CSV table of C-alpha atoms in Angstrom, one decimal:
chain,number,residue,atom,x,y,z
A,1,MET,CA,-98.9,83.8,169.9
A,2,ALA,CA,-100.9,81.8,172.5
A,3,GLU,CA,-102.5,78.5,171.6
A,4,MET,CA,-106.1,79.1,170.6
A,5,LYS,CA,-109.4,77.3,171.0
A,6,ASP,CA,-113.0,77.8,169.7
A,7,SER,CA,-115.0,80.0,172.1
A,8,ASP,CA,-118.3,78.6,170.7
A,9,ILE,CA,-119.4,82.3,170.4
A,10,ARG,CA,-119.8,82.8,166.7
A,11,TRP,CA,-119.1,86.6,166.8
A,12,ILE,CA,-116.0,86.0,168.9
A,13,GLY,CA,-114.4,83.0,167.3
A,14,GLN,CA,-111.1,81.7,168.5
A,15,ILE,CA,-109.8,82.7,172.0
A,16,PRO,CA,-106.6,81.8,173.9
A,17,LYS,CA,-106.7,78.3,175.3
A,18,ASN,CA,-106.4,79.5,179.0
A,19,TRP,CA,-109.3,81.9,178.7
A,20,LYS,CA,-112.7,80.8,179.9
A,21,VAL,CA,-116.3,81.4,178.7
A,22,ILE,CA,-118.7,82.5,181.4
A,23,ARG,CA,-121.9,84.5,181.7
A,24,VAL,CA,-122.6,88.1,182.7
A,25,LYS,CA,-124.1,86.9,186.0
A,26,ASP,CA,-120.9,85.0,186.8
A,27,ALA,CA,-118.8,88.2,186.6
A,28,PHE,CA,-121.2,90.9,187.7
A,29,THR,CA,-124.0,91.6,190.2
A,30,ARG,CA,-126.8,93.9,189.0
A,31,LYS,CA,-127.5,96.7,191.5
A,32,LYS,CA,-131.2,97.3,191.8
A,33,ALA,CA,-131.4,98.9,195.3
A,34,LYS,CA,-133.3,102.2,195.5
A,35,ALA,CA,-131.2,105.2,196.5
A,36,LYS,CA,-133.8,107.0,198.7
A,37,GLN,CA,-131.3,109.8,199.2
A,38,GLU,CA,-132.0,113.5,199.8
A,39,ASN,CA,-130.5,115.8,197.2
A,40,PRO,CA,-128.6,113.1,195.4
A,41,VAL,CA,-126.0,113.6,192.6
A,42,ILE,CA,-128.0,112.8,189.4
A,43,LEU,CA,-126.0,110.9,186.8
A,44,SER,CA,-126.6,110.3,183.1
A,45,LEU,CA,-125.0,107.9,180.7
A,46,ALA,CA,-123.4,109.1,177.5
A,47,ARG,CA,-120.9,107.7,175.0
A,48,SER,CA,-118.4,110.1,176.2
A,49,GLY,CA,-118.8,108.9,179.8
A,50,VAL,CA,-121.0,109.0,182.9
A,51,LYS,CA,-121.8,112.6,183.5
A,52,VAL,CA,-123.2,114.6,186.5
A,53,ARG,CA,-126.5,116.0,185.3
A,54,ASP,CA,-127.5,119.6,185.9
A,55,ILE,CA,-131.2,119.3,186.7
A,56,THR,CA,-131.6,123.0,187.4
A,57,ASN,CA,-131.6,123.9,183.7
A,58,ASN,CA,-134.8,121.9,183.0
A,59,GLU,CA,-133.3,120.3,179.9
A,60,GLY,CA,-134.3,116.8,178.9
A,61,GLN,CA,-136.7,114.5,180.7
A,62,LEU,CA,-136.8,115.1,184.4
A,63,ALA,CA,-138.2,112.8,187.1
A,64,GLU,CA,-140.7,114.0,189.7
A,65,ASN,CA,-138.4,112.6,192.3
A,66,TYR,CA,-135.2,110.5,192.4
A,67,SER,CA,-135.9,108.2,195.4
A,68,ASP,CA,-136.3,105.2,193.0
A,69,TYR,CA,-133.0,105.8,191.2
A,70,ASN,CA,-130.2,103.3,191.7
A,71,PRO,CA,-127.1,104.2,193.6
A,72,VAL,CA,-123.9,104.3,191.6
A,73,MET,CA,-120.4,103.7,193.0
A,74,VAL,CA,-117.0,104.5,191.3
A,75,ASP,CA,-116.1,101.7,188.9
A,76,ASP,CA,-119.7,100.5,188.4
A,77,LEU,CA,-120.3,99.5,184.8
A,78,LEU,CA,-123.4,101.1,183.3
A,79,LEU,CA,-125.2,100.0,180.1
A,80,ASN,CA,-128.1,101.4,178.1
A,81,PRO,CA,-130.3,98.4,177.2
A,82,MET,CA,-132.6,100.5,175.2
A,83,ASP,CA,-130.2,101.9,172.5
A,84,LEU,CA,-128.9,98.8,170.7
A,85,ILE,CA,-128.5,100.4,167.2
A,86,SER,CA,-126.4,103.6,167.4
A,87,GLY,CA,-123.3,102.4,169.2
A,88,ASP,CA,-121.2,101.8,172.3
A,89,ASN,CA,-123.7,102.9,175.0
A,90,CYS,CA,-121.9,101.7,178.1
A,91,ASN,CA,-119.3,103.3,180.4
A,92,ILE,CA,-117.5,103.1,183.7
A,93,SER,CA,-118.6,105.6,186.3
A,94,ARG,CA,-115.9,107.8,187.8
A,95,VAL,CA,-118.2,109.4,190.3
A,96,GLU,CA,-120.8,108.4,192.9
A,97,GLY,CA,-124.4,109.3,192.5
A,98,VAL,CA,-127.7,107.9,191.4
A,99,ILE,CA,-129.0,107.0,187.9
A,100,SER,CA,-132.3,106.0,186.3
A,101,PRO,CA,-133.3,102.4,186.8
A,102,ALA,CA,-133.8,102.3,183.0
A,103,TYR,CA,-130.1,101.7,182.8
A,104,VAL,CA,-128.3,98.5,183.9
A,105,ASN,CA,-125.9,99.0,186.7
A,106,LEU,CA,-123.3,96.2,187.1
A,107,ARG,CA,-120.9,95.7,190.0
A,108,TYR,CA,-117.9,93.5,189.3
A,109,LYS,CA,-117.0,90.4,191.3
A,110,ASN,CA,-113.6,89.2,192.4
A,111,GLY,CA,-111.2,88.5,189.6
A,112,ILE,CA,-112.9,91.0,187.3
A,113,ASN,CA,-111.5,94.2,185.9
A,114,PRO,CA,-114.6,96.3,184.9
A,115,GLU,CA,-112.5,98.3,182.5
A,116,PHE,CA,-111.8,95.2,180.5
A,117,TYR,CA,-115.5,94.5,180.2
A,118,ASN,CA,-116.3,98.1,179.3
A,119,PHE,CA,-114.2,97.5,176.2
A,120,TYR,CA,-115.8,94.0,175.7
A,121,PHE,CA,-119.3,95.4,175.9
A,122,LYS,CA,-118.5,98.2,173.5
A,123,TYR,CA,-117.6,95.6,171.0
A,124,GLN,CA,-120.9,93.8,171.6
A,125,TYR,CA,-122.7,97.1,170.7
A,126,TRP,CA,-120.6,97.6,167.6
A,127,CYS,CA,-120.9,94.1,166.2
A,128,LYS,CA,-124.7,94.1,166.9
A,129,ALA,CA,-124.5,91.1,169.2
A,130,PHE,CA,-126.7,92.9,171.8
A,131,PHE,CA,-129.0,94.0,169.0
A,132,ALA,CA,-129.5,90.3,167.9
A,133,TYR,CA,-130.8,89.5,171.4
A,134,GLY,CA,-133.1,92.5,171.7
A,135,LYS,CA,-136.9,92.5,171.8
A,136,GLY,CA,-139.5,95.1,171.1
A,137,VAL,CA,-142.2,96.6,168.9
A,138,SER,CA,-139.7,97.2,166.1
A,139,PHE,CA,-136.0,97.8,165.6
A,140,GLU,CA,-136.5,101.6,165.6
A,141,ASN,CA,-139.0,101.6,168.5
A,142,ARG,CA,-137.8,100.5,172.0
A,143,TRP,CA,-135.7,97.6,170.8
A,144,THR,CA,-134.4,96.5,174.2
A,145,LEU,CA,-132.1,93.9,175.8
A,146,ASN,CA,-133.9,92.7,178.9
A,147,TYR,CA,-131.8,91.7,181.9
A,148,ASP,CA,-132.9,88.1,181.9
A,149,THR,CA,-131.2,87.8,178.5
A,150,LEU,CA,-128.2,90.0,179.5
A,151,GLU,CA,-127.3,88.0,182.6
A,152,ARG,CA,-127.0,84.9,180.4
A,153,PHE,CA,-125.0,86.7,177.7
A,154,PRO,CA,-121.6,85.1,177.1
A,155,LEU,CA,-118.4,86.7,178.4
A,156,ILE,CA,-114.8,85.6,177.8
A,157,LEU,CA,-112.7,85.5,180.9
A,158,PRO,CA,-108.9,86.0,180.7
A,159,PRO,CA,-106.8,85.6,183.9
A,160,ILE,CA,-107.0,88.9,185.9
A,161,GLU,CA,-103.4,89.7,185.2
A,162,GLU,CA,-104.0,89.5,181.5
A,163,GLN,CA,-107.2,91.6,181.9
A,164,ASN,CA,-105.1,94.3,183.6
A,165,ARG,CA,-102.4,94.2,180.9
A,166,ILE,CA,-105.0,94.5,178.1
A,167,VAL,CA,-106.7,97.4,179.9
A,168,LYS,CA,-103.5,99.3,180.4
A,169,PHE,CA,-102.5,98.8,176.8
A,170,LEU,CA,-105.9,99.7,175.3
A,171,LYS,CA,-106.4,102.8,177.5
A,172,GLY,CA,-103.0,104.1,176.4
A,173,LYS,CA,-103.7,103.4,172.7
A,174,CYS,CA,-107.2,104.8,172.9
A,175,ALA,CA,-106.0,108.0,174.6
A,176,GLU,CA,-103.5,108.5,171.7
A,177,ILE,CA,-106.3,107.9,169.1
A,178,ASP,CA,-108.7,110.2,171.0
A,179,ALA,CA,-106.1,113.0,171.1
A,180,LEU,CA,-105.6,112.7,167.3
A,181,HIS,CA,-109.4,112.6,166.9
A,182,THR,CA,-109.8,115.8,169.0
A,183,ASP,CA,-107.0,117.5,167.0
A,184,ILE,CA,-108.7,116.7,163.6
A,185,GLU,CA,-112.1,117.9,165.0
A,186,LYS,CA,-110.5,121.2,165.8
A,187,GLN,CA,-109.0,121.4,162.3
A,188,ILE,CA,-112.5,120.8,160.9
A,189,GLU,CA,-114.0,123.5,163.1
A,190,THR,CA,-111.2,125.9,161.9
A,191,LEU,CA,-112.0,125.1,158.3
A,192,GLU,CA,-115.8,125.6,158.9
A,193,GLU,CA,-115.1,129.0,160.5
A,194,TYR,CA,-112.8,129.9,157.6
A,195,LYS,CA,-115.6,129.0,155.1
A,196,LYS,CA,-118.1,131.2,157.0
A,197,SER,CA,-115.6,134.1,157.1
A,198,ILE,CA,-115.0,133.8,153.4
A,199,ILE,CA,-118.7,133.9,152.7
A,200,THR,CA,-119.3,136.8,155.1
A,201,GLU,CA,-116.4,138.8,153.6
A,202,ALA,CA,-117.6,138.3,150.0
A,203,VAL,CA,-121.3,139.1,150.6
A,204,THR,CA,-120.5,142.2,152.6
A,205,LYS,CA,-117.3,143.6,151.0
A,206,GLY,CA,-117.5,142.2,147.4
A,207,LEU,CA,-114.4,141.1,145.4
A,208,ASP,CA,-112.8,144.4,144.6
A,209,PRO,CA,-110.3,145.4,147.4
A,210,ASP,CA,-109.9,148.9,145.9
A,211,VAL,CA,-113.6,149.8,145.7
A,212,GLU,CA,-114.8,153.0,147.5
A,213,MET,CA,-116.6,152.1,150.8
A,214,LYS,CA,-119.3,153.5,153.0
A,215,ASP,CA,-120.7,152.7,156.4
A,216,SER,CA,-123.6,150.3,156.2
A,217,GLY,CA,-125.0,151.3,159.6
A,218,ILE,CA,-125.3,147.6,160.5
A,219,GLU,CA,-123.3,146.6,163.6
A,220,TRP,CA,-122.0,143.2,162.3
A,221,VAL,CA,-121.3,144.5,158.8
A,222,GLY,CA,-119.4,147.8,159.1
A,223,MET,CA,-118.2,149.2,155.8
A,224,ILE,CA,-119.6,148.1,152.4
A,225,PRO,CA,-119.0,149.1,148.8
A,226,LYS,CA,-120.4,152.6,148.2
A,227,HIS,CA,-122.6,151.4,145.3
A,228,TRP,CA,-124.2,148.6,147.4
A,229,ASN,CA,-127.7,148.9,148.9
A,230,VAL,CA,-128.8,148.5,152.5
A,231,THR,CA,-132.3,147.1,152.8
A,232,LYS,CA,-134.4,144.5,154.6
A,233,PHE,CA,-135.0,140.9,153.8
A,234,LYS,CA,-138.7,141.3,153.0
A,235,TYR,CA,-137.9,143.8,150.3
A,236,ILE,CA,-135.9,141.3,148.2
A,237,CYS,CA,-137.5,138.0,149.3
A,238,SER,CA,-141.0,136.7,149.8
A,239,VAL,CA,-142.0,133.7,151.9
A,240,LYS,CA,-144.3,131.5,149.8
A,241,THR,CA,-146.3,129.6,152.4
A,242,ASN,CA,-148.4,127.0,150.7
A,243,LEU,CA,-149.7,124.4,153.1
A,244,VAL,CA,-151.4,121.4,151.5
A,245,ASN,CA,-152.9,118.1,152.7
A,246,VAL,CA,-150.2,115.5,152.1
A,247,LYS,CA,-152.7,112.7,151.1
A,248,LYS,CA,-152.6,113.9,147.4
A,249,TYR,CA,-148.8,114.1,147.3
A,250,GLN,CA,-147.6,110.7,148.7
A,251,GLU,CA,-145.0,110.2,145.9
A,252,TYR,CA,-143.7,113.7,146.1
A,253,PRO,CA,-140.2,114.2,147.5
A,254,GLN,CA,-140.3,115.6,151.1
A,255,ILE,CA,-137.6,117.7,152.8
A,256,SER,CA,-137.4,118.5,156.5
A,257,PRO,CA,-134.7,120.4,158.4
A,258,ASP,CA,-133.0,117.0,159.2
A,259,ASN,CA,-132.3,116.5,155.5
A,260,ILE,CA,-130.2,119.6,155.3
A,261,GLU,CA,-126.6,120.0,156.5
A,262,LYS,CA,-126.0,122.9,158.8
A,263,ASP,CA,-124.0,125.9,157.7
A,264,SER,CA,-123.4,124.6,154.2
A,265,GLY,CA,-126.5,124.9,152.0
A,266,ILE,CA,-126.2,121.2,151.1
A,267,LEU,CA,-129.3,118.9,150.8
A,268,LEU,CA,-128.0,115.6,152.3
A,269,ASN,CA,-130.9,113.3,151.4
A,270,TYR,CA,-134.7,113.1,151.2
A,271,SER,CA,-137.5,110.6,150.9
A,272,THR,CA,-141.0,110.6,149.5
A,273,VAL,CA,-143.9,111.8,151.6
A,274,ALA,CA,-145.1,108.1,151.9
A,275,GLU,CA,-141.6,106.9,153.0
A,276,ALA,CA,-141.3,109.6,155.6
A,277,GLY,CA,-144.7,108.8,157.0
A,278,VAL,CA,-145.8,112.4,156.9
A,279,ILE,CA,-149.4,113.0,158.1
A,280,SER,CA,-149.5,116.7,158.9
A,281,ASP,CA,-149.9,119.5,156.3
A,282,ASN,CA,-146.7,120.5,154.4
A,283,HIS,CA,-145.7,123.4,152.2
A,284,LEU,CA,-145.7,122.7,148.5
A,285,PHE,CA,-142.5,124.2,147.1
A,286,PHE,CA,-141.1,124.6,143.6
A,287,LYS,CA,-137.7,124.0,142.0
A,288,GLY,CA,-135.3,126.9,142.5
A,289,GLN,CA,-137.0,128.2,145.7
A,290,ILE,CA,-134.9,128.7,148.8
A,291,LEU,CA,-135.9,126.4,151.7
A,292,TYR,CA,-135.0,127.8,155.1
A,293,SER,CA,-135.6,126.2,158.5
A,294,LYS,CA,-137.3,128.5,160.8
A,295,ILE,CA,-136.7,126.3,163.9
A,296,ARG,CA,-133.3,126.3,165.6
A,297,PRO,CA,-132.2,128.9,163.1
A,298,LYS,CA,-128.7,129.0,164.6
A,299,LEU,CA,-128.0,125.8,162.7
A,300,ASN,CA,-128.4,127.7,159.5
A,301,LYS,CA,-130.2,125.0,157.6
A,302,VAL,CA,-130.9,126.4,154.1
A,303,THR,CA,-130.8,125.0,150.6
A,304,ILE,CA,-132.1,125.6,147.1
A,305,ALA,CA,-134.8,123.2,146.0
A,306,PRO,CA,-133.5,121.0,143.1
A,307,PHE,CA,-137.1,119.8,142.3
A,308,ASN,CA,-140.7,120.4,143.1
A,309,GLY,CA,-141.9,118.8,146.4
A,310,LEU,CA,-143.2,119.2,149.9
A,311,CYS,CA,-141.3,120.6,152.9
A,312,SER,CA,-142.0,120.5,156.6
A,313,ALA,CA,-144.2,123.3,158.0
A,314,ASP,CA,-141.0,124.1,160.1
A,315,MET,CA,-139.5,125.5,156.9
A,316,TYR,CA,-140.1,128.6,154.7
A,317,PRO,CA,-140.1,128.3,150.9
A,318,ILE,CA,-138.6,131.6,149.7
A,319,GLU,CA,-138.5,133.4,146.4
A,320,THR,CA,-136.4,136.3,145.3
A,321,ASN,CA,-135.8,138.4,142.2
A,322,GLU,CA,-132.1,138.6,143.1
A,323,ASN,CA,-129.5,135.9,142.4
A,324,THR,CA,-130.9,132.9,144.4
A,325,MET,CA,-127.4,131.6,145.2
A,326,PHE,CA,-126.3,135.0,146.4
A,327,VAL,CA,-129.3,135.2,148.7
A,328,MET,CA,-128.5,131.7,150.1
A,329,TYR,CA,-124.9,132.7,150.8
A,330,MET,CA,-126.2,135.8,152.4
A,331,ILE,CA,-128.3,133.7,154.7
A,332,LEU,CA,-125.3,131.5,155.5
A,333,SER,CA,-123.2,134.6,156.4
A,334,GLN,CA,-122.2,135.4,160.0
A,335,TYR,CA,-123.9,138.9,159.9
A,336,PHE,CA,-127.2,137.4,159.0
A,337,LEU,CA,-126.9,134.6,161.6
A,338,ASN,CA,-126.0,137.2,164.3
A,339,GLN,CA,-129.2,139.1,163.7
A,340,VAL,CA,-131.3,135.9,163.7
A,341,SER,CA,-129.6,134.7,166.9
A,342,LEU,CA,-130.4,138.1,168.6
A,343,VAL,CA,-134.1,137.7,167.7
A,344,THR,CA,-134.4,134.1,169.0
A,345,GLU,CA,-131.9,134.0,171.9
A,346,ASP,CA,-134.6,134.1,174.6
A,347,ARG,CA,-136.4,131.0,173.1
A,348,VAL,CA,-134.4,128.3,174.8
A,349,LYS,CA,-136.6,125.1,174.3
A,350,MET,CA,-137.5,125.6,170.6
A,351,PRO,CA,-135.9,128.7,169.0
A,352,LYS,CA,-138.0,129.8,166.1
A,353,ILE,CA,-138.0,132.8,163.8
A,354,ASN,CA,-141.4,134.0,162.5
A,355,GLN,CA,-142.0,135.6,159.1
A,356,GLU,CA,-142.2,139.2,160.5
A,357,GLU,CA,-138.9,138.8,162.3
A,358,LEU,CA,-137.2,137.3,159.3
A,359,GLY,CA,-138.6,140.1,157.1
A,360,VAL,CA,-136.9,142.9,159.0
A,361,ILE,CA,-133.4,141.4,159.1
A,362,LYS,CA,-131.1,144.0,157.6
A,363,ILE,CA,-129.1,143.0,154.6
A,364,VAL,CA,-126.6,144.4,152.1
A,365,LEU,CA,-126.2,143.5,148.4
A,366,PRO,CA,-125.0,144.9,145.1
A,367,ASP,CA,-127.9,146.1,142.9
A,368,ASN,CA,-126.1,144.7,139.9
A,369,ILE,CA,-127.0,141.0,139.2
A,370,ASN,CA,-123.7,140.5,137.3
A,371,GLU,CA,-121.8,141.4,140.4
A,372,GLN,CA,-123.9,139.0,142.5
A,373,GLU,CA,-123.1,136.3,139.9
A,374,LYS,CA,-119.4,136.9,140.1
A,375,ILE,CA,-119.5,136.7,143.9
A,376,VAL,CA,-121.5,133.4,143.6
A,377,LEU,CA,-119.0,131.9,141.2
A,378,TYR,CA,-116.1,132.9,143.5
A,379,LEU,CA,-117.8,131.5,146.6
A,380,HIS,CA,-118.8,128.3,144.8
A,381,GLN,CA,-115.2,127.5,144.0
A,382,LYS,CA,-113.9,128.6,147.4
A,383,CYS,CA,-116.5,126.6,149.4
A,384,GLN,CA,-116.0,123.6,147.2
A,385,ASP,CA,-112.3,123.6,148.0
A,386,ILE,CA,-112.9,124.0,151.7
A,387,SER,CA,-115.6,121.4,151.8
A,388,LYS,CA,-113.3,118.9,150.0
A,389,ALA,CA,-110.7,119.6,152.8
A,390,ILE,CA,-113.3,119.1,155.4
A,391,GLU,CA,-114.5,115.8,153.9
A,392,GLU,CA,-110.9,114.5,153.8
A,393,LYS,CA,-110.6,115.3,157.5
A,394,LYS,CA,-113.9,113.5,158.2
A,395,GLU,CA,-112.5,110.5,156.4
A,396,GLN,CA,-109.5,110.6,158.7
A,397,LEU,CA,-111.8,110.6,161.7
A,398,GLU,CA,-113.6,107.5,160.3
A,399,THR,CA,-110.3,105.7,159.7
A,400,LEU,CA,-109.3,106.5,163.3
A,401,GLU,CA,-112.6,105.2,164.6
A,402,GLN,CA,-112.3,102.0,162.7
A,403,TYR,CA,-108.7,101.5,163.8
A,404,LYS,CA,-109.8,102.0,167.4
A,405,LYS,CA,-112.6,99.5,167.1
A,406,SER,CA,-110.3,96.9,165.5
A,407,LEU,CA,-107.7,97.3,168.3
A,408,ILE,CA,-110.3,96.8,170.9
A,409,TYR,CA,-111.7,93.7,169.1
A,410,GLU,CA,-108.3,92.1,168.6
A,411,TYR,CA,-107.1,92.5,172.2
A,412,VAL,CA,-110.4,91.8,174.1
A,413,THR,CA,-110.9,88.6,172.2
A,414,GLY,CA,-107.3,87.5,172.5
A,415,LYS,CA,-106.5,87.7,168.7
A,416,LYS,CA,-103.5,89.8,169.7
A,417,GLU,CA,-101.5,89.5,172.8
A,418,VAL,CA,-100.0,92.3,175.0
A,419,LYS,CA,-96.4,91.4,175.6
């Protein structure tokens, strides 16, 4: 282990004795020139890397022209000074192009490996060092690191040979971790698809494999038990729109689509009307009603209300005389989602299903409540088991992420040495 000294940077601590402490302006030059190019390659900065942006699809914020954008070269280090809370918003560019001047574009000087400082800056986001130097209206609103502050921000400077060794080591280790991360994400996707298939099978075929079947006449359903009914959503469910002025309901719990997990029926969290800062009219809903998000319906955000409260006008409170849980599972099924997707597929910017369209969705179900209850009990146990497996996989992802962060911290601050 190398002999250590105090860096005088409290979030860095001890560093090897032969490392120096410098400032950003000593290692990098900020590129502020305007591109003034015809038909430039437009770039965007994401956590996954610097991407070539497709401006033909009209997605996201588009500039009137790109002449004021900054030119980007391969190996430029780009930082987002406006997002200091959510994570490692910096990356090395692998392509040439232009990028919004809202980002900080740094070109390295002699003796600097930009890949080393890409890792170093990621740690500054993670440990909230950049955040501590930010300024703005509030933490949630444009909390920004201005360049005057950034250029004086402390860097630690290992000898270039050591920078190169650390970069080679960390890139190899991070590639291994990322490969494991991708594999686990695929396992989660497979489990989620399996859960949806289990739900769809149960709410369209029932639980008796020997039951006599008939054709449902619905493309995505096919054969169903002979004694089941084919009908439309509006004949078993009614949307209970009940918009109220929120001023009288400030202490009521409030639910929006963001509070509901996609494809699961799980209410993740909620706040009071006052805490959420709601000012527009909301629907008054009651315990036991189904709450279904009419916007971005492909996300399948649906839950059963565990209490009385208010929900966003982007949601439908729904009542049914059938088993409420069965109806929720039916909404979560692939055949229901396929019909909803077909109705809303041409609404690109903000897909939304209206009451009339929802009402004519074709559904199948047993007319016997007892059979519905048996299916619900079966699905509850099955989905619980699959959800537990998914949560275990997500915990593995979190462990990998923390391991990756600790590796980067230990090596870019010299706590561990690459042999």
